Coordinates of C-alpha atoms and ligand atoms in Angstrom, one line a residue:
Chain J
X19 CA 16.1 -23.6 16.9
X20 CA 16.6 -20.0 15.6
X21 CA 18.0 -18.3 18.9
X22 CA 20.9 -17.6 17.2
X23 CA 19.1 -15.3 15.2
X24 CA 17.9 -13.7 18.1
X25 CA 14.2 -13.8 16.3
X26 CA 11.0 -11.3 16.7
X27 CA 7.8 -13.4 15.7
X28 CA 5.5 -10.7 14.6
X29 CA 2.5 -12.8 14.6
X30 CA 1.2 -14.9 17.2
X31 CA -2.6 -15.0 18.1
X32 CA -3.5 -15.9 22.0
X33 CA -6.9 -17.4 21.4
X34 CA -9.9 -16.4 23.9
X35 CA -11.3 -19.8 25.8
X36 CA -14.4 -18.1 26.0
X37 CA -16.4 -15.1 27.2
X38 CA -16.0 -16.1 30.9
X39 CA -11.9 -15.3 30.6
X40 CA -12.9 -11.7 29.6
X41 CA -15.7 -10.9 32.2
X42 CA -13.4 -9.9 35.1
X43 CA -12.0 -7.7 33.1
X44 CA -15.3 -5.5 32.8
X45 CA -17.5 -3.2 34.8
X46 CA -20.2 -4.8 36.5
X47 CA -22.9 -4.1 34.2
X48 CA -21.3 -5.6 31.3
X49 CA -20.4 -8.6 33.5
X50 CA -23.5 -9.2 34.1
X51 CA -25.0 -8.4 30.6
X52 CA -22.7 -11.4 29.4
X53 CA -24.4 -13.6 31.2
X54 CA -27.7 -12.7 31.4
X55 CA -27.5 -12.7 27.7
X56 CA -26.0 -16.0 27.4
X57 CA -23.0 -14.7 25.2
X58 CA -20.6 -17.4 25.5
X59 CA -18.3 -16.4 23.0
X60 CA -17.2 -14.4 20.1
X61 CA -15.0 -16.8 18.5
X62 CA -15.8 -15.9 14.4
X63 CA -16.2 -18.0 11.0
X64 CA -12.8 -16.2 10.0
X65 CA -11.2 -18.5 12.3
X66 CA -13.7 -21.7 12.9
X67 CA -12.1 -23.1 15.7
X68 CA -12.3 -26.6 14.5
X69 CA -11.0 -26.0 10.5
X70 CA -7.8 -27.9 10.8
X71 CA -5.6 -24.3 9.7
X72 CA -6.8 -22.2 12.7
X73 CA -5.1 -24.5 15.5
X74 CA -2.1 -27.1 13.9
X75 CA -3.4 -30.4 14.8
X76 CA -0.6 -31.1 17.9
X77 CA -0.8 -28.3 19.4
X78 CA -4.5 -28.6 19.9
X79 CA -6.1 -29.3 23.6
X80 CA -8.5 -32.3 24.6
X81 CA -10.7 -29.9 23.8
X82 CA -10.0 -28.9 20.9
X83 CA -9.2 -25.9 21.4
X84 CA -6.1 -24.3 22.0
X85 CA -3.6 -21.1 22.6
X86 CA -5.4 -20.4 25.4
X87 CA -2.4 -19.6 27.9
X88 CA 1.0 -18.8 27.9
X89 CA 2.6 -22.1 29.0
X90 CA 1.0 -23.6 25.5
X91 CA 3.0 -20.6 23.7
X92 CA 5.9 -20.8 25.5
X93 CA 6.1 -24.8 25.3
X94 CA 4.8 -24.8 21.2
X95 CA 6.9 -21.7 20.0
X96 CA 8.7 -19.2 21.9
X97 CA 11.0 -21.9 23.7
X98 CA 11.2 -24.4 20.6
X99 CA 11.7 -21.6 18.3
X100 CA 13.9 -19.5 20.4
X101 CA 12.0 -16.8 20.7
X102 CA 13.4 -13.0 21.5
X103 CA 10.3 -11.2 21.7
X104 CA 7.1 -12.3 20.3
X105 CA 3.8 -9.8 19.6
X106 CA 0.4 -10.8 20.3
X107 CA -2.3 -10.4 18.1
X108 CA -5.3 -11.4 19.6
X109 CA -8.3 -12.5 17.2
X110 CA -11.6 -12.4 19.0
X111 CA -14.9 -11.4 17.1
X112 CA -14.8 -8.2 19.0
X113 CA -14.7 -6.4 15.9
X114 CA -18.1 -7.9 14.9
X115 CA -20.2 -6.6 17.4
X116 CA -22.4 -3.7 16.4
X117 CA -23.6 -1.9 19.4
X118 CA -20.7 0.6 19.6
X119 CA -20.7 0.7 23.6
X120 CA -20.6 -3.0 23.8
X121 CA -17.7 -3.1 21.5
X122 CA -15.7 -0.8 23.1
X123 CA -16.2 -2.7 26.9
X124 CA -15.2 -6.3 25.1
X125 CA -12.2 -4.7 23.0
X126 CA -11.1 -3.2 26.1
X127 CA -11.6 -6.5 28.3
X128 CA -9.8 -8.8 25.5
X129 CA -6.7 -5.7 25.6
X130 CA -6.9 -6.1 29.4
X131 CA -6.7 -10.0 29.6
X132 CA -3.4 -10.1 26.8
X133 CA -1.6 -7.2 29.0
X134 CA -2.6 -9.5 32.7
X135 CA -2.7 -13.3 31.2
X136 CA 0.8 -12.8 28.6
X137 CA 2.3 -9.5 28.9
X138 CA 2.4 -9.9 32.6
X139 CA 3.8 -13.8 32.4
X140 CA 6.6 -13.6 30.1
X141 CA 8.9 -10.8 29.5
X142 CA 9.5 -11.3 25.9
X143 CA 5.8 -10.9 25.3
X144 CA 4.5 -8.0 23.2
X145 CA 1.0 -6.8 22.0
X146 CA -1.1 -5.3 19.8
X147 CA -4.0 -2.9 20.9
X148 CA -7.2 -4.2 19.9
X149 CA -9.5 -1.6 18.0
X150 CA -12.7 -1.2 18.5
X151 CA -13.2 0.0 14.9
X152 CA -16.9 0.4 15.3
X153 CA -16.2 4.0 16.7
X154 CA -13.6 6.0 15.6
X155 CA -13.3 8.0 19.2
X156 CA -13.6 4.9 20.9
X157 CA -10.3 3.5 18.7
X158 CA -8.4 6.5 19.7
X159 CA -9.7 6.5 23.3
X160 CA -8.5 3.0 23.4
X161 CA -5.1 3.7 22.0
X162 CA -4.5 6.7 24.1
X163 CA -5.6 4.3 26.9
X164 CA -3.0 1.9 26.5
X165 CA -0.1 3.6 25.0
X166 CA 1.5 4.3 28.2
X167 CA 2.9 0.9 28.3
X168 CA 5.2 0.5 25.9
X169 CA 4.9 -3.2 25.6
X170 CA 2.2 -2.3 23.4
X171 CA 3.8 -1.8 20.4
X172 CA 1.2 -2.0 17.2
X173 CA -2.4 -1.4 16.9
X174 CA -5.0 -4.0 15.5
X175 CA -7.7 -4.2 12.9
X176 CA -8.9 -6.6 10.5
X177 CA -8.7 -6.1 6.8
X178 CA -12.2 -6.5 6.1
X179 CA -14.3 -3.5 8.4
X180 CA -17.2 -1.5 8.2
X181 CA -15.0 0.9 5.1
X182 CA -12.0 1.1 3.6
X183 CA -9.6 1.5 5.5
X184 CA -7.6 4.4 3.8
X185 CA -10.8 6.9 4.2
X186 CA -10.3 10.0 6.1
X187 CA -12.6 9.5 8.6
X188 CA -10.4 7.0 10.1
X189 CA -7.2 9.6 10.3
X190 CA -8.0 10.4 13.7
X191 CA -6.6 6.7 14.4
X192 CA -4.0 6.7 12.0
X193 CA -2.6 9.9 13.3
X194 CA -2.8 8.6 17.3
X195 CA -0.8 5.6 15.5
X196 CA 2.2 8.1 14.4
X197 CA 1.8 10.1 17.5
X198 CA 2.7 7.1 19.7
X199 CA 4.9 5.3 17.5
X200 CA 2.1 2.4 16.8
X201 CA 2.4 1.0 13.4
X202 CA -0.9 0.2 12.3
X203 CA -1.9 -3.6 11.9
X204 CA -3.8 -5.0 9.2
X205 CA -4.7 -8.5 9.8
X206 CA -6.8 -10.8 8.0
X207 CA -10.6 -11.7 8.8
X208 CA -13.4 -9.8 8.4
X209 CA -16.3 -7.9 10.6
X210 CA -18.9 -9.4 8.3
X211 CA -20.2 -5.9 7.0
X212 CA -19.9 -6.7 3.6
X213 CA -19.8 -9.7 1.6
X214 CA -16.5 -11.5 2.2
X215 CA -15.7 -10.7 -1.3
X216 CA -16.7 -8.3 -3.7
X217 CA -18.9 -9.8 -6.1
X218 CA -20.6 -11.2 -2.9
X219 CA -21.1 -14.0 0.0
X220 CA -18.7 -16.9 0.1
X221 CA -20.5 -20.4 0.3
X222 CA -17.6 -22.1 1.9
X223 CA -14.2 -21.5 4.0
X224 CA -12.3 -22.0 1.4
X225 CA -13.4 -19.4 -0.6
X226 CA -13.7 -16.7 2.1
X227 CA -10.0 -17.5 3.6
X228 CA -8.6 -17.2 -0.1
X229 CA -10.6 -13.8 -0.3
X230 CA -8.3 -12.2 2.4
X231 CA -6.0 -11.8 -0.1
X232 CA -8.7 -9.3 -2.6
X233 CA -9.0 -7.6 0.7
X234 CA -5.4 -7.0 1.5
X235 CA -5.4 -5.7 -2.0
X236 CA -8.1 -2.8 -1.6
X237 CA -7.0 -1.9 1.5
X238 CA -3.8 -1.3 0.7
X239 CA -5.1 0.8 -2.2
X240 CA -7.2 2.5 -0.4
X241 CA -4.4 3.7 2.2
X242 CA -2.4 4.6 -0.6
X243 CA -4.9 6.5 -3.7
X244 CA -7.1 8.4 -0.4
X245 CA -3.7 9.9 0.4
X246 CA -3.0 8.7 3.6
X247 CA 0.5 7.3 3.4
X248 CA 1.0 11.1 2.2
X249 CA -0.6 12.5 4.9
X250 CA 1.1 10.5 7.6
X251 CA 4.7 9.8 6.0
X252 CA 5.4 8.0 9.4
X253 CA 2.7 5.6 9.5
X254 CA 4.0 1.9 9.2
X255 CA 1.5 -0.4 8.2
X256 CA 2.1 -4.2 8.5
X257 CA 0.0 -6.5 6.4
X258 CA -0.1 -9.8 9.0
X259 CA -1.5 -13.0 6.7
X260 CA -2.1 -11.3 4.6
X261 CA 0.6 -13.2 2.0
X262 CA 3.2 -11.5 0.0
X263 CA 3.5 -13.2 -3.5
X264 CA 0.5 -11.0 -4.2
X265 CA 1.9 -7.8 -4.6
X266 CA 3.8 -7.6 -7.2
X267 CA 1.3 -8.1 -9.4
X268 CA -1.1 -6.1 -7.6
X269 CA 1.4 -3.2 -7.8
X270 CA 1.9 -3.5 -11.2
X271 CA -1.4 -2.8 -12.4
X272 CA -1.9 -0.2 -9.8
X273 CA 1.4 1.6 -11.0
X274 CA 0.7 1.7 -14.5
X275 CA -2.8 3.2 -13.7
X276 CA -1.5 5.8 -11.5
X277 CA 0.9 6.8 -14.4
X278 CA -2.4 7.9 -16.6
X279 CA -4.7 9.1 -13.9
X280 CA -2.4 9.9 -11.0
X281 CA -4.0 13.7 -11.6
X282 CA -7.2 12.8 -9.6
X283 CA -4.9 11.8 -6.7
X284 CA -2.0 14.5 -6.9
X285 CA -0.9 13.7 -3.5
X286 CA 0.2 10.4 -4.3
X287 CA 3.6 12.2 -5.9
X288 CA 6.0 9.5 -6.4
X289 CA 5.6 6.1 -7.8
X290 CA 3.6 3.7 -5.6
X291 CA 5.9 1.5 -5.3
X292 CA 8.1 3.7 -3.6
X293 CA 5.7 4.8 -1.1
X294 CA 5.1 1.1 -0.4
X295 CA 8.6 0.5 0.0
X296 CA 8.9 3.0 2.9
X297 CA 5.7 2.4 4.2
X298 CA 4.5 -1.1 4.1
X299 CA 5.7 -4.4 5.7
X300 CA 4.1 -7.6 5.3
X301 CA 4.9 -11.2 7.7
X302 CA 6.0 -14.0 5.6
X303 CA 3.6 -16.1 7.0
X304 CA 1.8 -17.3 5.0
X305 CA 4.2 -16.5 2.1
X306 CA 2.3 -18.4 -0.9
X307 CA 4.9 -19.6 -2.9
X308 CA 6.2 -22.8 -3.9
X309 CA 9.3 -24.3 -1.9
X310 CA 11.7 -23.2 -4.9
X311 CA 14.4 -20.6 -3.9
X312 CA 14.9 -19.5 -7.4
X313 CA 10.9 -18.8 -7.8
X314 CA 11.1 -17.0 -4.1
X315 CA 14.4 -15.5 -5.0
X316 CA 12.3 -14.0 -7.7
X317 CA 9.5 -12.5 -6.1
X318 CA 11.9 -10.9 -4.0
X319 CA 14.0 -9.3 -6.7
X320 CA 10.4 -8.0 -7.7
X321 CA 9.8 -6.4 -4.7
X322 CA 13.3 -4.9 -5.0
X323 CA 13.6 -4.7 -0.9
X324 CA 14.4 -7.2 1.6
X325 CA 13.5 -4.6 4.1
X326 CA 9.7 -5.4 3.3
X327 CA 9.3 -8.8 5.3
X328 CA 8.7 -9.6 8.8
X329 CA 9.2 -13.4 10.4
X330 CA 6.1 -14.5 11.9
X331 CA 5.6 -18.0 12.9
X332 CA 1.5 -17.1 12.7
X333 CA 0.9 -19.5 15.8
X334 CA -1.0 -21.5 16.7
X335 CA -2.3 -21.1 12.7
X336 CA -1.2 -24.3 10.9
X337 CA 1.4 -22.9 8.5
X338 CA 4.1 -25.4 9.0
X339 CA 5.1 -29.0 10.4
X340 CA 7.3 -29.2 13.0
X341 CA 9.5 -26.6 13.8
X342 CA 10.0 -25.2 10.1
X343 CA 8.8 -22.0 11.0
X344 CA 9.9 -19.8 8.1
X345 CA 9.1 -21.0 4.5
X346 CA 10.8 -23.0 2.3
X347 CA 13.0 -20.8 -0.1
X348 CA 13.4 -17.8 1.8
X349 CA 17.5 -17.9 1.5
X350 CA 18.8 -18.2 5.0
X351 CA 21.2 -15.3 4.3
X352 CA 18.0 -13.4 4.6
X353 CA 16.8 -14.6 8.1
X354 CA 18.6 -12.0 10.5
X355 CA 17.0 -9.5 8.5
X356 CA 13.6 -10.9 8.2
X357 CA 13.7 -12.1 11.8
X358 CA 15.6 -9.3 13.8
X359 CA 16.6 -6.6 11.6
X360 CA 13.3 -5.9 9.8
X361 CA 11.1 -5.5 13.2
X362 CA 12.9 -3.6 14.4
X363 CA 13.3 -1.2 12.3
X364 CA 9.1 -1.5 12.3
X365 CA 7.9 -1.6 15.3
X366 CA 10.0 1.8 17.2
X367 CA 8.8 0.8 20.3
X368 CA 10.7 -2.8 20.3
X369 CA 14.0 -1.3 20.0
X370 CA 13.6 0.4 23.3
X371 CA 15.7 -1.2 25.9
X372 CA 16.3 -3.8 23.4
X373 CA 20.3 -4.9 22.2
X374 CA 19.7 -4.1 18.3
Chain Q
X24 CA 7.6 24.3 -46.8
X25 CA 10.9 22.7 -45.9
X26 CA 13.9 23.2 -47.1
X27 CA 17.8 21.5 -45.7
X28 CA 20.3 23.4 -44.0
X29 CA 23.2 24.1 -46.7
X30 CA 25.9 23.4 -43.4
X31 CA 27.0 20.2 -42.1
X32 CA 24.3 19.5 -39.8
X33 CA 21.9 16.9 -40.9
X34 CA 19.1 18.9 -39.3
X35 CA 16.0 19.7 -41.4
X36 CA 14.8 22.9 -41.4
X37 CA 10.9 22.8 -41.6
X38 CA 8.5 25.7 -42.2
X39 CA 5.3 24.3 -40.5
X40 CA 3.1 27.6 -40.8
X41 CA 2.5 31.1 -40.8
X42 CA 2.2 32.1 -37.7
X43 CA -1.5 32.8 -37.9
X44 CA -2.3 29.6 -38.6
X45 CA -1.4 28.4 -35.5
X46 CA -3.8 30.4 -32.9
X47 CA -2.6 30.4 -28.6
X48 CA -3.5 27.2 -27.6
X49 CA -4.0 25.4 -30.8
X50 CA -1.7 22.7 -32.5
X51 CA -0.5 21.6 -35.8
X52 CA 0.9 18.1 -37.0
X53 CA 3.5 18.3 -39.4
X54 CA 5.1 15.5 -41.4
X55 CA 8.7 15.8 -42.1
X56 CA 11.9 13.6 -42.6
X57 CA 9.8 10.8 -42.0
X58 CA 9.1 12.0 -38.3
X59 CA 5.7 12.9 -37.3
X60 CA 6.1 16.1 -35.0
X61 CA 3.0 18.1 -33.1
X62 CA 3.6 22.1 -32.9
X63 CA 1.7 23.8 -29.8
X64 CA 1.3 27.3 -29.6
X65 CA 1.6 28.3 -26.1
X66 CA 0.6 31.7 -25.4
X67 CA 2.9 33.2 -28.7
X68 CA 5.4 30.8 -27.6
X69 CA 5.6 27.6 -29.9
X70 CA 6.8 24.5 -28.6
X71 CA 7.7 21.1 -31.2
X72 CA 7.4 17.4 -29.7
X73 CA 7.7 14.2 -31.1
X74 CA 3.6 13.6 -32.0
X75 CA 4.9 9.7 -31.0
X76 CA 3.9 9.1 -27.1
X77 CA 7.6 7.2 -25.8
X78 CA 5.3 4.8 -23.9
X79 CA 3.3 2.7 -27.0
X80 CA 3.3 5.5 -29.7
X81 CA -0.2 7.5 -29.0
X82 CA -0.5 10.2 -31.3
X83 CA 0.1 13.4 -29.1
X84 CA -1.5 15.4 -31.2
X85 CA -5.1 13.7 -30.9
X86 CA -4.3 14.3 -27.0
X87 CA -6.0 16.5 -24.2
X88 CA -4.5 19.3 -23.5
X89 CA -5.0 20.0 -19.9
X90 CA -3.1 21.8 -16.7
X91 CA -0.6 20.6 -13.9
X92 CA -2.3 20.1 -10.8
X93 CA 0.1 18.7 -7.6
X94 CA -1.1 18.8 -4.0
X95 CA 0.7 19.3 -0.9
X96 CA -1.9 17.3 1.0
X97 CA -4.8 15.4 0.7
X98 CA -7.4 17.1 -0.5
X99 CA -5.6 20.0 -1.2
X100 CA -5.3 20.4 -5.0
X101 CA -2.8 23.3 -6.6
X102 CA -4.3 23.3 -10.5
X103 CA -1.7 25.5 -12.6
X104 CA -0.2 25.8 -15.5
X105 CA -3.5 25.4 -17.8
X106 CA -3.1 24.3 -21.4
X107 CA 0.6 23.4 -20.8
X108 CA 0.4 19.7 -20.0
X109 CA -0.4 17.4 -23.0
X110 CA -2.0 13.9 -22.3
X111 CA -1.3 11.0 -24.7
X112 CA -4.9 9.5 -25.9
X113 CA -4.2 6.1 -25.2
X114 CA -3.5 5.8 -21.4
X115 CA -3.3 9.7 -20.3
X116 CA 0.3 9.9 -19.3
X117 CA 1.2 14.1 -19.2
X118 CA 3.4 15.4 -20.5
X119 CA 5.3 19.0 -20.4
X120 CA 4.9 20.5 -23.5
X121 CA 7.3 22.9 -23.0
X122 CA 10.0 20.1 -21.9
X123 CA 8.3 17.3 -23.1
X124 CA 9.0 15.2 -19.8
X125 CA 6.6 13.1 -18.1
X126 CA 5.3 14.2 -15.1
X127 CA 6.0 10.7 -12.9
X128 CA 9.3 10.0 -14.2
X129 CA 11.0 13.1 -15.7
X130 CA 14.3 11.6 -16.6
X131 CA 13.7 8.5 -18.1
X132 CA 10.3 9.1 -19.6
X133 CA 10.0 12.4 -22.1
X134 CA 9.0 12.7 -25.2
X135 CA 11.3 13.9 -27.8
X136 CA 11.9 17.2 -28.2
X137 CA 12.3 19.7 -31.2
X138 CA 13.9 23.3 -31.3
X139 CA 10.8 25.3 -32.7
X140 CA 10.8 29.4 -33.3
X141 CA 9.4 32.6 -35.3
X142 CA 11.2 33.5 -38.2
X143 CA 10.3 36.4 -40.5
X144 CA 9.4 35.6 -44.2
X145 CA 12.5 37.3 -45.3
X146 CA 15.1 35.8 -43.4
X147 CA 13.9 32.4 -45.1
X148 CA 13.5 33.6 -48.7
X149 CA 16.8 35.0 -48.1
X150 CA 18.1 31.5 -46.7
X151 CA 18.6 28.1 -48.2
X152 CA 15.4 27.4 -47.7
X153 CA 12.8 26.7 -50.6
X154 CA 9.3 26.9 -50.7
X155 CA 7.3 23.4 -51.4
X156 CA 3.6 23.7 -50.0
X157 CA 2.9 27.2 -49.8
X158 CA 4.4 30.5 -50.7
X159 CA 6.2 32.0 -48.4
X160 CA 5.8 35.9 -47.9
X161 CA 8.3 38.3 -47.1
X162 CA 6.0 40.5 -45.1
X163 CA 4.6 37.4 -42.8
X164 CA 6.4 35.4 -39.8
X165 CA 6.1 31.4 -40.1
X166 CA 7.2 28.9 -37.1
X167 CA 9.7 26.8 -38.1
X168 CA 11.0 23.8 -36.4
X169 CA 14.6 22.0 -36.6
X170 CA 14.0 18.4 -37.2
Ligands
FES408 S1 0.8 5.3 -25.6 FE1 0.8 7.1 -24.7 S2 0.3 6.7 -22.7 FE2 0.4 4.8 -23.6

């Protein structure tokens, strides 16, 4: 379908079964703790498992579940599509457990099953490593863990933790992230924490799915006012579904702010903007715009880079029918940028032994 | 006192003050030629601006005067420069009152700038220049600003 293009789909999500897929891939005590405790599975309201966006309706099991192995991603997406290379981000409510120690044993097992159940069966299979945000050493123990193999190529949080994600207590991560060449992640969901939004608790799914976006918002300026794009001028972040119509606007008011009161962050020296520009990429899907090329056209001149946007097909999320995997009004003069050109230049690690 | 230059350039010579009026640090708004123009005193050294901020027309004048602080990492703050920067009341850009650029966009964003400097009384009763709002002495120095 694309293969001409020679496409990187920067967001696919390999969806857990259930707790019994991870248990071989811990010790024996929290082998047995899973099932003495009855935990069956950590799959999270971000993502109900039934709400007709989290799996698109055909691609769905008898179950009703779905993405569970790699034949379903190779027969839905990676073989329609044409797939080059494909990165994992796996979304399991690891993130929401609080006991730190039991955290870090199911974030390790769910990075341990994606690198022996999809990394291992198909060689144009990337991943994400899975933080265990709840501890800070356990985060960079985990990355330091895994970085060996380069066909991990991004770490993984979700957009809505324990703080903002820009504060310096989470540098240690964010400089592990630089040190190995791991753009840092950002995806959207929530560790339940904190209200979903910030005038409180959402009533319905609706609401808290649409709230992403506020999230995506405060993060971002949060990385950028607590200095850290400063800090680490070669940390990539990548916003995945996170939108993108958004940030103009966002920017905006952000921008002309900073121009009055940029003195109480003097290390944010240049115009935001810019430092977004070099710094942050976002997937396109979902993009949130009408079908309209001149409106998308638009947004884009706003953004005043194409370098910004990443392809990402977002499977087995229902964001498209069929196999129209990138949205309507992106000019097709812009896909070998968005879907080859644009990772790369992102994720360092893909360009190794990889024909640019 | 103002007076016009008897050359060819269409500049206005304005007398804003005796020099003791305007104390280090302080500032004086003068009206002239229909522009509206804010003398600082910096340290004996006296600077004229445009008193109209180039972003929606603050009143410089009614601004804080502050310093320049940069940072060459987080949490690292290098304050200098105090009483030099000049922040518009209305949504604090700074400005350089000695240049009167911006401090986020120096090249497209300044305010504008007058040539301002001490002149002894005699050298103006001498010149074309002729007294309107107070007597000028021979024996005093005044600022006086080209608008
Ligand atoms: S009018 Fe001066 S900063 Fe807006």
């Amino acid at each position: 379908m694309f293969s001409r293009f020679r496409p990187i789909d920067c967001d696919l999500h390999p969806m857990v079964p259930g707790m019994r897929a991870l248990t071989p891939y811990m010790d024996e005590f929290w082998r047995d703790q899973v099932e003495e405790r009855g935990i069956t599975t950590l799959d999270t309201q971000s993502w109900p498992v039934r709400s007709p966006k989290t799996i698109r309706e055909d691609w769905r099991s008898e179950d009703g579940r779905g993405a569970a192995t790699v034949g379903l991603l190779q027969a839905q997406s990676l073989d329609r599509l044409g797939t080059d290379l494909g990165i994992l981000n796996p979304l399991y409510g690891v993130q929401l457990v609080f006991n730190e120690d039991m955290a870090a044993a199911f974030t390790r097992a769910l990075n341990d099953w994606t690198r022996a159940e999809w990394l291992d069966r198909d060689p144009r299979l990337r991943a994400s490593i899975v933080l265990p945000l709840q501890s800070i050493e356990a985060s960079v123990a985990e990355i330091e863990r895994l970085a060996p193999d380069p066909r991990f190529v991004q770490v993984l949080v979700l957009v809505m933790g324990e703080m903002p994600l820009g504060r310096r207590q989470y540098w240690p991560i964010l400089e592990a992230c630089v040190r190995h060449g791991l753009p840092l992640g950002i995806h959207a969901g929530s560790a339940y924490r904190h209200p979903q939004t910030s005038v409180g608790w959402t009533s319905y799914y609706l609401e808290e799915y649409a709230a992403n976006q506020q999230a995506f918002q405060s993060t971002l300026a949060s990385l950028l006012t607590e200095g850290a794009f400063s800090k680490f001028p070669d940390l990539r972040v990548v916003l995945l579904e996170s939108g993108v119509t958004w940030l103009p606007s966002f920017l905006w008011r952000l921008q002309k702010t900073w121009k009055g009161v940029r003195f109480e962050v003097p290390w944010v020296d240049r115009l935001p903007t810019e430092i977004v520009r070099d710094q942050v990429r976002l997937t396109v899907q979902p993009l949130d715009a009408p079908e309209d090329g001149a409106i998308v056209q638009r947004v884009m001149d706003q953004l005043r880079s194409d370098a910004l946007l990443l392809w990402a097909s977002d499977w087995p999320h229902w964001q498209y029918d069929g196999d129209a995997a990138m949205p309507p009004g992106i000019p097709e003069s812009l896909w070998p940028k968005l879907m080859r050109d644009n990772p790369l230049a992102t994720y360092g690690r893909l360009r190794e032994g990889v024909v640019a | 006192m103002r007076g016009r230059s008897t050359g060819s350039r269409a500049v206005a010579r304005i007398v804003v003050a005796p020099v003791g009026e305007i104390p280090a640090g302080g500032r004086k708004l003068v009206e002239a030629e229909g522009k509206r123009i804010v003398v600082f005193n910096l340290g004996g050294e006296f600077y004229a601006l445009s008193d109209r901020c180039p972003h929606q027309g603050g009143s410089l004048c009614a601004g804080l005067v502050s310093g320049h602080v940069e940072s060459r990492e987080p949490g690292v703050y290098h304050y200098a420069r105090r009483g030099e920067m000049i922040r518009c009341p209305w949504h604090y850009w700074e400005f350089d009152i000695r240049t009167g650029k911006s401090w986020f966009d120096p090249k497209r964003v300044q305010v504008r700038q007058f040539p301002a400097q001490v002149t002894t009384g005699a050298a103006l009763v001498e010149g074309p220049y002729v007294a309107e709002t107070f007597p000028v002495k021979v024996e005093d120095d005044y600022v006086v600003v080209d608008a």
